[in-house]
Short mmCIF file of N, CA and C in Angstrom, two decimals:
data_model
loop_
_atom_site.label_atom_id
_atom_site.label_comp_id
_atom_site.label_asym_id
_atom_site.label_seq_id
_atom_site.Cartn_x
_atom_site.Cartn_y
_atom_site.Cartn_z
N LEU A 166 -6.48 3.74 -16.77
CA LEU A 166 -6.57 3.90 -15.02
C LEU A 166 -7.62 4.78 -14.43
N ASP A 167 -8.31 5.39 -15.19
CA ASP A 167 -9.08 6.64 -14.16
C ASP A 167 -10.16 5.97 -14.26
N GLU A 168 -10.59 5.23 -15.22
CA GLU A 168 -11.91 4.14 -15.16
C GLU A 168 -11.57 3.13 -14.10
N ALA A 169 -10.73 2.13 -14.20
CA ALA A 169 -10.61 0.91 -13.63
C ALA A 169 -10.34 1.56 -12.24
N ALA A 170 -9.71 2.95 -11.41
CA ALA A 170 -9.67 3.22 -10.20
C ALA A 170 -11.09 3.66 -9.71
N GLU A 171 -11.65 4.37 -10.49
CA GLU A 171 -13.01 4.81 -10.32
C GLU A 171 -14.13 3.50 -9.74
N GLY A 172 -13.90 2.59 -10.76
CA GLY A 172 -14.82 1.33 -10.55
C GLY A 172 -14.08 0.78 -9.24
N PHE A 173 -12.79 0.65 -9.25
CA PHE A 173 -12.47 0.28 -7.83
C PHE A 173 -12.96 0.46 -6.44
N ALA A 174 -12.71 1.96 -6.88
CA ALA A 174 -13.07 3.00 -5.68
C ALA A 174 -14.48 2.81 -4.99
N ALA A 175 -15.35 2.58 -6.04
CA ALA A 175 -17.11 2.18 -5.74
C ALA A 175 -16.96 0.78 -5.35
N LEU A 176 -16.38 0.11 -5.84
CA LEU A 176 -16.23 -1.45 -5.03
C LEU A 176 -15.95 -1.43 -3.80
N CYS A 177 -14.72 -0.74 -3.45
CA CYS A 177 -14.24 -0.59 -2.11
C CYS A 177 -15.22 -0.04 -1.03
N ASP A 178 -16.05 1.24 -1.78
CA ASP A 178 -16.80 1.74 -0.67
C ASP A 178 -17.78 0.93 -0.53
N MET A 179 -18.22 -0.06 -1.33
CA MET A 179 -19.58 -0.95 -1.07
C MET A 179 -19.06 -1.75 0.16
N ALA A 180 -17.89 -2.63 -0.06
CA ALA A 180 -17.34 -3.69 0.84
C ALA A 180 -17.05 -3.21 2.02
N ALA A 181 -16.49 -1.43 2.09
CA ALA A 181 -16.43 -1.07 3.26
C ALA A 181 -17.85 -0.71 4.49
N GLU A 182 -18.92 -0.76 3.55
CA GLU A 182 -20.17 -0.47 4.37
C GLU A 182 -20.12 -1.93 5.05
N HIS A 183 -19.69 -3.13 4.40
CA HIS A 183 -19.86 -4.40 5.55
C HIS A 183 -18.92 -4.62 6.48
N GLY A 184 -17.75 -3.66 6.52
CA GLY A 184 -16.24 -4.17 6.95
C GLY A 184 -15.42 -5.05 6.10
N LEU A 185 -15.56 -5.04 4.63
CA LEU A 185 -14.66 -5.89 4.19
C LEU A 185 -14.26 -5.29 3.28
N LEU A 186 -12.97 -6.22 3.12
CA LEU A 186 -11.85 -5.59 2.36
C LEU A 186 -12.11 -5.97 0.76
N ALA A 187 -11.55 -5.55 -0.29
CA ALA A 187 -11.86 -5.37 -1.61
C ALA A 187 -10.08 -5.82 -2.35
N HIS A 188 -9.87 -6.51 -3.08
CA HIS A 188 -8.67 -6.84 -3.89
C HIS A 188 -8.61 -7.17 -4.90
N ILE A 189 -7.79 -6.48 -5.86
CA ILE A 189 -7.69 -7.21 -7.50
C ILE A 189 -6.39 -8.03 -7.39
N GLU A 190 -6.87 -9.63 -8.35
CA GLU A 190 -5.72 -10.41 -8.86
C GLU A 190 -5.34 -10.01 -9.88
N PHE A 191 -4.29 -9.58 -10.55
CA PHE A 191 -3.65 -9.32 -11.62
C PHE A 191 -3.30 -10.74 -12.29
N LEU A 192 -3.57 -11.10 -13.04
CA LEU A 192 -3.33 -12.01 -14.26
C LEU A 192 -2.65 -11.64 -15.70
N PRO A 193 -1.26 -11.93 -15.63
CA PRO A 193 -0.37 -11.49 -16.75
C PRO A 193 -1.42 -11.83 -18.34
N SER A 194 -2.47 -12.69 -18.26
CA SER A 194 -3.30 -12.98 -19.63
C SER A 194 -4.44 -11.85 -19.56
N SER A 195 -4.37 -11.15 -18.75
CA SER A 195 -5.58 -10.06 -18.60
C SER A 195 -5.28 -8.64 -19.00
N ALA A 196 -6.48 -7.80 -18.64
CA ALA A 196 -6.68 -6.31 -19.16
C ALA A 196 -5.35 -5.91 -18.05
N ILE A 197 -5.56 -6.59 -16.48
CA ILE A 197 -4.77 -6.13 -15.39
C ILE A 197 -3.62 -6.77 -15.25
N ARG A 198 -2.85 -6.90 -15.74
CA ARG A 198 -1.46 -7.67 -16.20
C ARG A 198 -0.34 -7.79 -15.04
N SER A 199 0.21 -6.93 -14.26
CA SER A 199 1.11 -6.62 -13.41
C SER A 199 0.65 -6.35 -12.11
N LEU A 200 1.50 -6.56 -11.41
CA LEU A 200 1.42 -5.73 -10.12
C LEU A 200 1.63 -4.37 -10.35
N ALA A 201 2.35 -3.67 -11.21
CA ALA A 201 2.76 -2.37 -11.33
C ALA A 201 0.93 -1.95 -11.47
N GLN A 202 0.59 -2.38 -12.52
CA GLN A 202 -0.77 -1.65 -12.78
C GLN A 202 -2.00 -2.22 -11.73
N THR A 203 -1.63 -3.00 -10.92
CA THR A 203 -2.37 -3.47 -10.01
C THR A 203 -2.52 -2.11 -9.00
N TRP A 204 -0.96 -2.05 -8.85
CA TRP A 204 -0.80 -0.88 -7.57
C TRP A 204 -1.07 0.61 -7.76
N ALA A 205 -1.18 0.84 -9.24
CA ALA A 205 -1.64 2.33 -9.69
C ALA A 205 -3.18 2.23 -9.56
N ILE A 206 -3.76 1.31 -9.75
CA ILE A 206 -5.41 1.53 -9.66
C ILE A 206 -5.77 1.39 -7.89
N VAL A 207 -5.21 0.31 -7.35
CA VAL A 207 -5.15 0.66 -5.96
C VAL A 207 -5.28 1.95 -5.20
N GLU A 208 -3.95 2.55 -5.54
CA GLU A 208 -3.44 3.88 -5.28
C GLU A 208 -4.02 4.30 -5.27
N ALA A 209 -4.57 4.39 -6.75
CA ALA A 209 -5.50 5.92 -7.11
C ALA A 209 -7.26 5.90 -6.85
N ALA A 210 -7.36 4.94 -6.50
CA ALA A 210 -8.88 4.70 -5.70
C ALA A 210 -8.57 5.01 -4.18
N GLY A 211 -7.50 4.81 -3.41
CA GLY A 211 -7.31 5.95 -2.37
C GLY A 211 -8.11 5.18 -1.36
N ARG A 212 -8.28 3.86 -1.24
CA ARG A 212 -9.40 3.59 -0.43
C ARG A 212 -8.38 2.62 0.96
N PRO A 213 -8.65 2.55 1.72
CA PRO A 213 -7.37 1.93 2.98
C PRO A 213 -8.03 0.39 2.93
N ASN A 214 -9.52 0.22 2.46
CA ASN A 214 -9.66 -1.26 2.70
C ASN A 214 -9.78 -1.86 1.06
N GLY A 215 -8.57 -1.09 0.21
CA GLY A 215 -8.50 -1.52 -0.89
C GLY A 215 -6.98 -2.25 -0.88
N GLY A 216 -6.84 -3.27 -2.19
CA GLY A 216 -5.70 -3.83 -1.92
C GLY A 216 -5.64 -4.97 -2.96
N ILE A 217 -4.46 -5.88 -2.91
CA ILE A 217 -3.72 -6.98 -3.92
C ILE A 217 -4.10 -8.12 -3.37
N THR A 218 -4.52 -8.94 -4.40
CA THR A 218 -4.07 -10.45 -3.92
C THR A 218 -2.67 -10.88 -5.08
N ILE A 219 -1.87 -11.27 -4.28
CA ILE A 219 -0.17 -11.72 -4.93
C ILE A 219 -0.75 -13.23 -5.24
N ASP A 220 -0.62 -13.90 -6.54
CA ASP A 220 -0.47 -15.06 -6.82
C ASP A 220 0.87 -14.99 -7.13
N SER A 221 1.82 -16.04 -6.81
CA SER A 221 3.30 -16.15 -7.17
C SER A 221 3.48 -16.57 -8.29
N LEU A 222 2.37 -17.26 -9.27
CA LEU A 222 2.74 -17.66 -10.36
C LEU A 222 2.58 -16.26 -11.47
N HIS A 223 1.28 -15.70 -10.82
CA HIS A 223 1.10 -14.63 -11.74
C HIS A 223 2.07 -13.35 -11.57
N PHE A 224 2.73 -13.33 -10.29
CA PHE A 224 3.57 -12.24 -9.96
C PHE A 224 4.89 -12.69 -10.93
N PHE A 225 5.37 -13.62 -10.64
CA PHE A 225 6.78 -14.03 -11.44
C PHE A 225 6.49 -14.13 -13.26
N ARG A 226 5.50 -14.85 -13.57
CA ARG A 226 5.12 -14.70 -14.72
C ARG A 226 4.65 -13.33 -15.64
N SER A 227 4.59 -12.25 -15.16
CA SER A 227 4.08 -11.06 -15.51
C SER A 227 5.06 -9.87 -15.54
N GLY A 228 6.44 -10.81 -14.93
CA GLY A 228 7.52 -9.76 -15.35
C GLY A 228 7.59 -8.75 -13.83
N SER A 229 6.75 -8.97 -13.05
CA SER A 229 6.65 -7.74 -11.42
C SER A 229 7.79 -8.54 -11.04
N THR A 230 8.46 -7.75 -10.35
CA THR A 230 9.90 -7.55 -9.79
C THR A 230 9.56 -7.50 -8.01
N LEU A 231 10.72 -8.29 -7.36
CA LEU A 231 10.71 -7.85 -5.61
C LEU A 231 10.74 -6.45 -5.42
N ASP A 232 11.37 -5.51 -6.09
CA ASP A 232 11.56 -4.36 -5.86
C ASP A 232 10.18 -3.49 -5.75
N GLN A 233 9.36 -3.67 -6.84
CA GLN A 233 7.86 -2.97 -6.76
C GLN A 233 7.40 -3.32 -6.03
N LEU A 234 7.24 -4.81 -5.63
CA LEU A 234 6.45 -5.32 -4.24
C LEU A 234 6.96 -4.61 -3.15
N ALA A 235 8.28 -3.91 -2.80
CA ALA A 235 8.47 -3.94 -1.89
C ALA A 235 8.39 -2.14 -1.59
N ALA A 236 8.10 -1.75 -2.60
CA ALA A 236 7.58 -0.40 -2.60
C ALA A 236 6.14 -0.17 -2.10
N ILE A 237 5.49 -1.07 -2.02
CA ILE A 237 3.77 -1.59 -1.60
C ILE A 237 3.79 -1.22 0.36
N PRO A 238 2.66 -0.85 0.63
CA PRO A 238 2.62 -0.78 2.29
C PRO A 238 2.12 -2.40 2.17
N GLY A 239 2.67 -2.84 3.14
CA GLY A 239 1.85 -4.42 3.53
C GLY A 239 0.52 -4.22 3.72
N SER A 240 -0.14 -3.30 4.40
CA SER A 240 -1.39 -3.10 4.36
C SER A 240 -2.02 -3.58 3.29
N HIS A 241 -1.62 -3.10 2.06
CA HIS A 241 -2.32 -2.88 0.95
C HIS A 241 -2.44 -4.34 0.27
N ILE A 242 -1.58 -5.55 0.85
CA ILE A 242 -1.62 -6.95 0.47
C ILE A 242 -2.57 -7.40 1.19
N HIS A 243 -3.45 -8.20 0.33
CA HIS A 243 -4.81 -9.00 1.51
C HIS A 243 -4.75 -10.18 1.18
N THR A 244 -4.27 -11.03 0.20
CA THR A 244 -4.25 -12.25 0.40
C THR A 244 -2.68 -13.04 -0.58
N VAL A 245 -2.39 -13.72 0.05
CA VAL A 245 -1.25 -14.75 -1.02
C VAL A 245 -1.60 -16.01 -1.33
N GLN A 246 -1.27 -16.10 -2.94
CA GLN A 246 -1.42 -17.81 -3.30
C GLN A 246 -0.21 -17.72 -3.60
N LEU A 247 0.01 -19.09 -2.95
CA LEU A 247 1.53 -19.73 -3.52
C LEU A 247 1.38 -20.91 -4.35
N SER A 248 2.19 -20.78 -5.28
CA SER A 248 2.38 -22.25 -6.39
C SER A 248 3.52 -21.77 -7.03
N ASP A 249 4.24 -23.23 -7.55
CA ASP A 249 5.65 -22.67 -8.05
C ASP A 249 5.80 -23.23 -9.40
N ALA A 250 6.97 -23.17 -10.37
CA ALA A 250 6.67 -23.49 -11.87
C ALA A 250 8.21 -23.56 -12.17
N PRO A 251 8.77 -23.86 -13.20
CA PRO A 251 10.16 -23.48 -13.76
C PRO A 251 10.37 -22.40 -13.87
N ARG A 252 11.47 -21.62 -14.11
CA ARG A 252 11.55 -20.48 -13.72
C ARG A 252 11.28 -19.80 -15.36
N GLU A 253 11.15 -20.41 -16.25
CA GLU A 253 10.79 -19.87 -17.92
C GLU A 253 9.75 -20.94 -18.08
N LEU A 254 8.96 -20.19 -18.58
CA LEU A 254 7.82 -20.80 -19.25
C LEU A 254 8.24 -21.49 -20.51
N SER A 255 7.73 -22.83 -20.36
CA SER A 255 8.35 -23.70 -21.43
C SER A 255 7.19 -23.84 -22.81
N GLY A 256 5.57 -23.48 -22.53
CA GLY A 256 4.72 -23.86 -23.37
C GLY A 256 4.08 -22.34 -23.23
N GLU A 257 2.61 -22.46 -23.38
CA GLU A 257 1.99 -21.47 -23.33
C GLU A 257 1.51 -21.17 -21.86
N LEU A 258 0.92 -19.93 -21.79
CA LEU A 258 0.88 -19.67 -20.07
C LEU A 258 -0.42 -19.96 -19.66
N TRP A 259 -1.69 -19.90 -20.60
CA TRP A 259 -2.55 -20.48 -19.61
C TRP A 259 -2.92 -21.81 -19.42
N PRO A 260 -2.36 -22.71 -20.14
CA PRO A 260 -2.18 -24.28 -19.64
C PRO A 260 -1.23 -24.60 -18.22
N GLU A 261 -0.55 -23.58 -18.06
CA GLU A 261 0.62 -23.57 -17.06
C GLU A 261 -0.17 -23.23 -16.20
N LEU A 262 -0.97 -22.10 -16.17
CA LEU A 262 -1.61 -21.78 -14.92
C LEU A 262 -3.00 -22.66 -14.22
N MET A 263 -3.65 -23.08 -15.54
CA MET A 263 -4.59 -24.03 -14.99
C MET A 263 -4.57 -25.20 -14.61
N THR A 264 -3.14 -25.97 -15.52
CA THR A 264 -3.28 -27.40 -15.09
C THR A 264 -1.58 -27.88 -14.95
N ALA A 265 -0.59 -27.21 -14.64
CA ALA A 265 0.07 -27.75 -14.65
C ALA A 265 1.25 -26.83 -13.49
N ARG A 266 0.74 -26.35 -12.80
CA ARG A 266 1.27 -25.65 -11.31
C ARG A 266 2.01 -26.66 -10.72
N LEU A 267 3.22 -26.26 -9.83
CA LEU A 267 3.52 -27.03 -9.35
C LEU A 267 3.41 -26.56 -7.48
N LEU A 268 3.97 -27.41 -6.89
CA LEU A 268 3.81 -27.33 -5.30
C LEU A 268 5.07 -25.91 -4.95
N PRO A 269 4.85 -25.61 -3.99
CA PRO A 269 6.13 -24.51 -3.44
C PRO A 269 7.04 -25.27 -3.25
N GLY A 270 8.32 -25.07 -3.62
CA GLY A 270 9.29 -25.68 -3.56
C GLY A 270 9.70 -26.97 -4.55
N GLU A 271 8.64 -27.01 -5.56
CA GLU A 271 8.94 -28.03 -6.42
C GLU A 271 9.55 -27.19 -7.75
N GLY A 272 9.76 -26.42 -7.70
CA GLY A 272 10.20 -25.30 -8.99
C GLY A 272 11.35 -24.25 -8.80
N GLU A 273 11.29 -23.45 -9.72
CA GLU A 273 12.26 -22.54 -9.32
C GLU A 273 12.26 -21.30 -9.56
N LEU A 274 11.05 -20.92 -8.94
CA LEU A 274 10.55 -19.46 -8.52
C LEU A 274 11.01 -18.97 -7.55
N ASP A 275 11.54 -17.86 -7.11
CA ASP A 275 11.90 -17.36 -5.71
C ASP A 275 10.71 -16.76 -5.12
N LEU A 276 10.03 -18.14 -4.50
CA LEU A 276 9.16 -18.33 -3.23
C LEU A 276 9.64 -17.62 -2.15
N ALA A 277 10.61 -17.99 -1.91
CA ALA A 277 11.40 -17.70 -0.33
C ALA A 277 12.00 -15.99 -0.42
N GLY A 278 12.28 -15.51 -1.82
CA GLY A 278 12.43 -14.22 -1.91
C GLY A 278 11.46 -13.35 -1.75
N LEU A 279 9.82 -13.60 -2.33
CA LEU A 279 8.61 -13.37 -2.14
C LEU A 279 8.19 -13.28 -0.94
N ILE A 280 8.23 -14.38 -0.02
CA ILE A 280 7.89 -13.99 1.14
C ILE A 280 8.72 -13.34 2.00
N ARG A 281 10.22 -13.16 1.93
CA ARG A 281 10.83 -12.45 2.96
C ARG A 281 10.35 -10.93 2.42
N THR A 282 9.83 -10.21 1.16
CA THR A 282 9.60 -9.22 0.67
C THR A 282 8.29 -8.78 1.44
N LEU A 283 7.61 -9.62 1.62
CA LEU A 283 6.14 -9.76 2.03
C LEU A 283 6.36 -9.47 3.53
N ASP A 284 7.18 -10.07 4.06
CA ASP A 284 7.33 -9.66 5.52
C ASP A 284 8.00 -8.63 5.66
N ALA A 285 8.77 -8.12 5.01
CA ALA A 285 9.71 -6.92 5.36
C ALA A 285 8.83 -5.47 4.90
N ILE A 286 7.90 -5.84 4.32
CA ILE A 286 6.86 -4.73 3.99
C ILE A 286 5.56 -4.77 4.96
N GLY A 287 5.75 -5.36 5.96
CA GLY A 287 5.17 -5.57 7.03
C GLY A 287 3.45 -6.24 6.29
N SER A 288 3.53 -7.23 6.02
CA SER A 288 1.99 -7.87 5.21
C SER A 288 1.93 -8.65 6.03
N THR A 289 0.83 -8.85 6.79
CA THR A 289 0.09 -9.87 7.26
C THR A 289 -0.91 -10.83 7.16
N ALA A 290 -0.93 -10.47 5.38
CA ALA A 290 -1.93 -11.40 4.80
C ALA A 290 -2.14 -12.69 4.81
N PRO A 291 -2.98 -13.04 4.72
CA PRO A 291 -3.24 -14.77 4.76
C PRO A 291 -2.48 -15.28 3.77
N ILE A 292 -1.72 -16.40 3.69
CA ILE A 292 -0.89 -17.42 2.72
C ILE A 292 -1.40 -18.68 2.65
N GLY A 293 -1.96 -18.82 1.40
CA GLY A 293 -2.41 -20.13 1.19
C GLY A 293 -1.70 -20.47 -0.22
N ILE A 294 -2.11 -22.11 -0.58
CA ILE A 294 -1.65 -22.57 -1.18
C ILE A 294 -2.83 -22.50 -2.86
N GLU A 295 -2.18 -22.58 -3.91
CA GLU A 295 -3.18 -22.39 -5.25
C GLU A 295 -2.23 -23.22 -6.32
N VAL A 296 -2.85 -24.34 -6.23
CA VAL A 296 -2.08 -25.33 -6.96
C VAL A 296 -3.27 -25.94 -8.25
N PHE A 297 -3.13 -25.48 -9.24
CA PHE A 297 -4.07 -26.32 -10.17
C PHE A 297 -3.10 -27.23 -11.06
N ASN A 298 -3.28 -28.78 -11.02
CA ASN A 298 -2.55 -29.46 -12.02
C ASN A 298 -3.17 -30.75 -12.03
N THR A 299 -3.01 -31.41 -12.96
CA THR A 299 -3.73 -32.60 -13.34
C THR A 299 -2.99 -33.47 -12.71
N ARG A 300 -1.80 -33.75 -12.36
CA ARG A 300 -1.46 -34.64 -11.42
C ARG A 300 -1.89 -35.18 -10.19
N GLN A 301 -2.23 -34.49 -9.61
CA GLN A 301 -3.23 -34.70 -8.36
C GLN A 301 -4.38 -34.94 -8.42
N GLU A 302 -5.25 -34.97 -9.46
CA GLU A 302 -6.46 -35.18 -9.78
C GLU A 302 -7.41 -36.32 -9.45
N HIS A 303 -6.19 -37.56 -9.20
CA HIS A 303 -7.32 -38.70 -8.97
C HIS A 303 -6.74 -38.80 -7.35
N GLN A 304 -6.01 -38.05 -6.66
CA GLN A 304 -5.44 -38.43 -5.36
C GLN A 304 -6.66 -38.46 -4.60
N PRO A 305 -6.82 -38.82 -3.49
CA PRO A 305 -7.63 -38.55 -2.15
C PRO A 305 -7.34 -37.02 -1.50
N PHE A 306 -8.38 -36.05 -1.73
CA PHE A 306 -8.44 -34.92 -1.14
C PHE A 306 -7.86 -34.76 0.49
N GLY A 307 -7.90 -36.00 1.02
CA GLY A 307 -7.03 -35.93 2.34
C GLY A 307 -5.42 -35.74 2.01
N GLU A 308 -5.22 -36.54 1.16
CA GLU A 308 -3.58 -36.72 0.68
C GLU A 308 -3.13 -35.07 -0.04
N VAL A 309 -3.98 -34.55 -0.87
CA VAL A 309 -3.26 -33.02 -1.56
C VAL A 309 -3.29 -31.92 -0.43
N ALA A 310 -4.47 -32.35 0.31
CA ALA A 310 -4.30 -31.60 1.47
C ALA A 310 -2.92 -31.44 2.22
N ARG A 311 -2.52 -32.59 2.29
CA ARG A 311 -1.46 -32.70 3.42
C ARG A 311 -0.16 -32.58 2.40
N ASP A 312 -0.44 -32.69 1.21
CA ASP A 312 0.80 -32.47 0.48
C ASP A 312 0.81 -30.72 0.11
N TRP A 313 -0.07 -30.29 0.03
CA TRP A 313 -0.04 -28.57 -0.08
C TRP A 313 0.29 -27.98 1.46
N ALA A 314 -0.24 -28.35 2.53
CA ALA A 314 0.31 -28.04 3.55
C ALA A 314 1.62 -28.23 4.10
N GLY A 315 2.06 -29.29 3.72
CA GLY A 315 3.38 -29.87 4.15
C GLY A 315 4.33 -28.77 3.01
N ALA A 316 4.04 -28.52 2.04
CA ALA A 316 4.99 -28.05 0.97
C ALA A 316 5.17 -26.40 1.32
N GLY A 317 3.67 -26.03 1.66
CA GLY A 317 3.39 -24.51 1.93
C GLY A 317 4.66 -24.33 3.24
N ARG A 318 3.97 -25.20 4.27
CA ARG A 318 5.15 -25.06 5.44
C ARG A 318 6.71 -25.31 5.45
N ALA A 319 6.90 -25.88 4.28
CA ALA A 319 8.75 -25.64 4.16
C ALA A 319 9.16 -24.53 3.55
N VAL A 320 8.28 -24.24 2.72
CA VAL A 320 8.77 -22.84 1.97
C VAL A 320 8.73 -21.89 2.84
N LEU A 321 7.73 -21.53 3.83
CA LEU A 321 8.01 -20.42 4.81
C LEU A 321 8.43 -20.62 5.38
N ALA A 322 9.20 -22.05 6.11
CA ALA A 322 10.62 -22.42 7.37
C ALA A 322 11.56 -21.65 6.27
N GLN A 323 11.31 -22.04 5.15
CA GLN A 323 12.83 -22.11 4.53
C GLN A 323 13.25 -20.31 4.50
N ALA A 324 12.02 -19.71 3.70
CA ALA A 324 12.24 -18.11 3.75
C ALA A 324 12.54 -17.49 5.22
N ARG A 325 12.04 -17.91 5.94
CA ARG A 325 12.11 -17.44 7.42
C ARG A 325 13.04 -18.13 8.33
N GLY A 326 14.07 -18.52 7.61
CA GLY A 326 15.21 -19.24 8.43
C GLY A 326 14.99 -20.09 9.59
N ASN A 327 13.70 -20.98 9.54
CA ASN A 327 13.22 -21.81 10.54
C ASN A 327 13.61 -23.29 9.74
N ALA A 328 13.78 -23.30 8.77
CA ALA A 328 14.23 -24.52 8.63
C ALA A 328 15.53 -25.37 8.74
#
């Protein structure tokens, strides 16, 4: 933790010289596996421009919880990436992460709860769609973009009671 926090603090300091934010995206198959580990690093680094990227699939597959997220100041959430999946992993994690993500709303992850928690902590982080899947690889880019945008808007509207 100390070594990671020291390195992250140095990165934050370099970024701050250029008016930039720095953030860590945890990945359940990496050395930084969960929201709790990531927040420990960001908090220990103690830099105002240091924060976290929340990837919804990483969040839920890592065992991170909405209660853990609710304890983090929203100003330290710098970006959010939405995708969906079945509630339980049915095979290996890596292939799911890289080729089998679902569009928001197509799976069973609590994306509405995630969005409501982010709203409750005052996060103003940009929310985007990150869906690696093979089923759309032959679709024209415009169709993929429309699918992603529509799915993202629908999940946000549902979470915020605008559906």
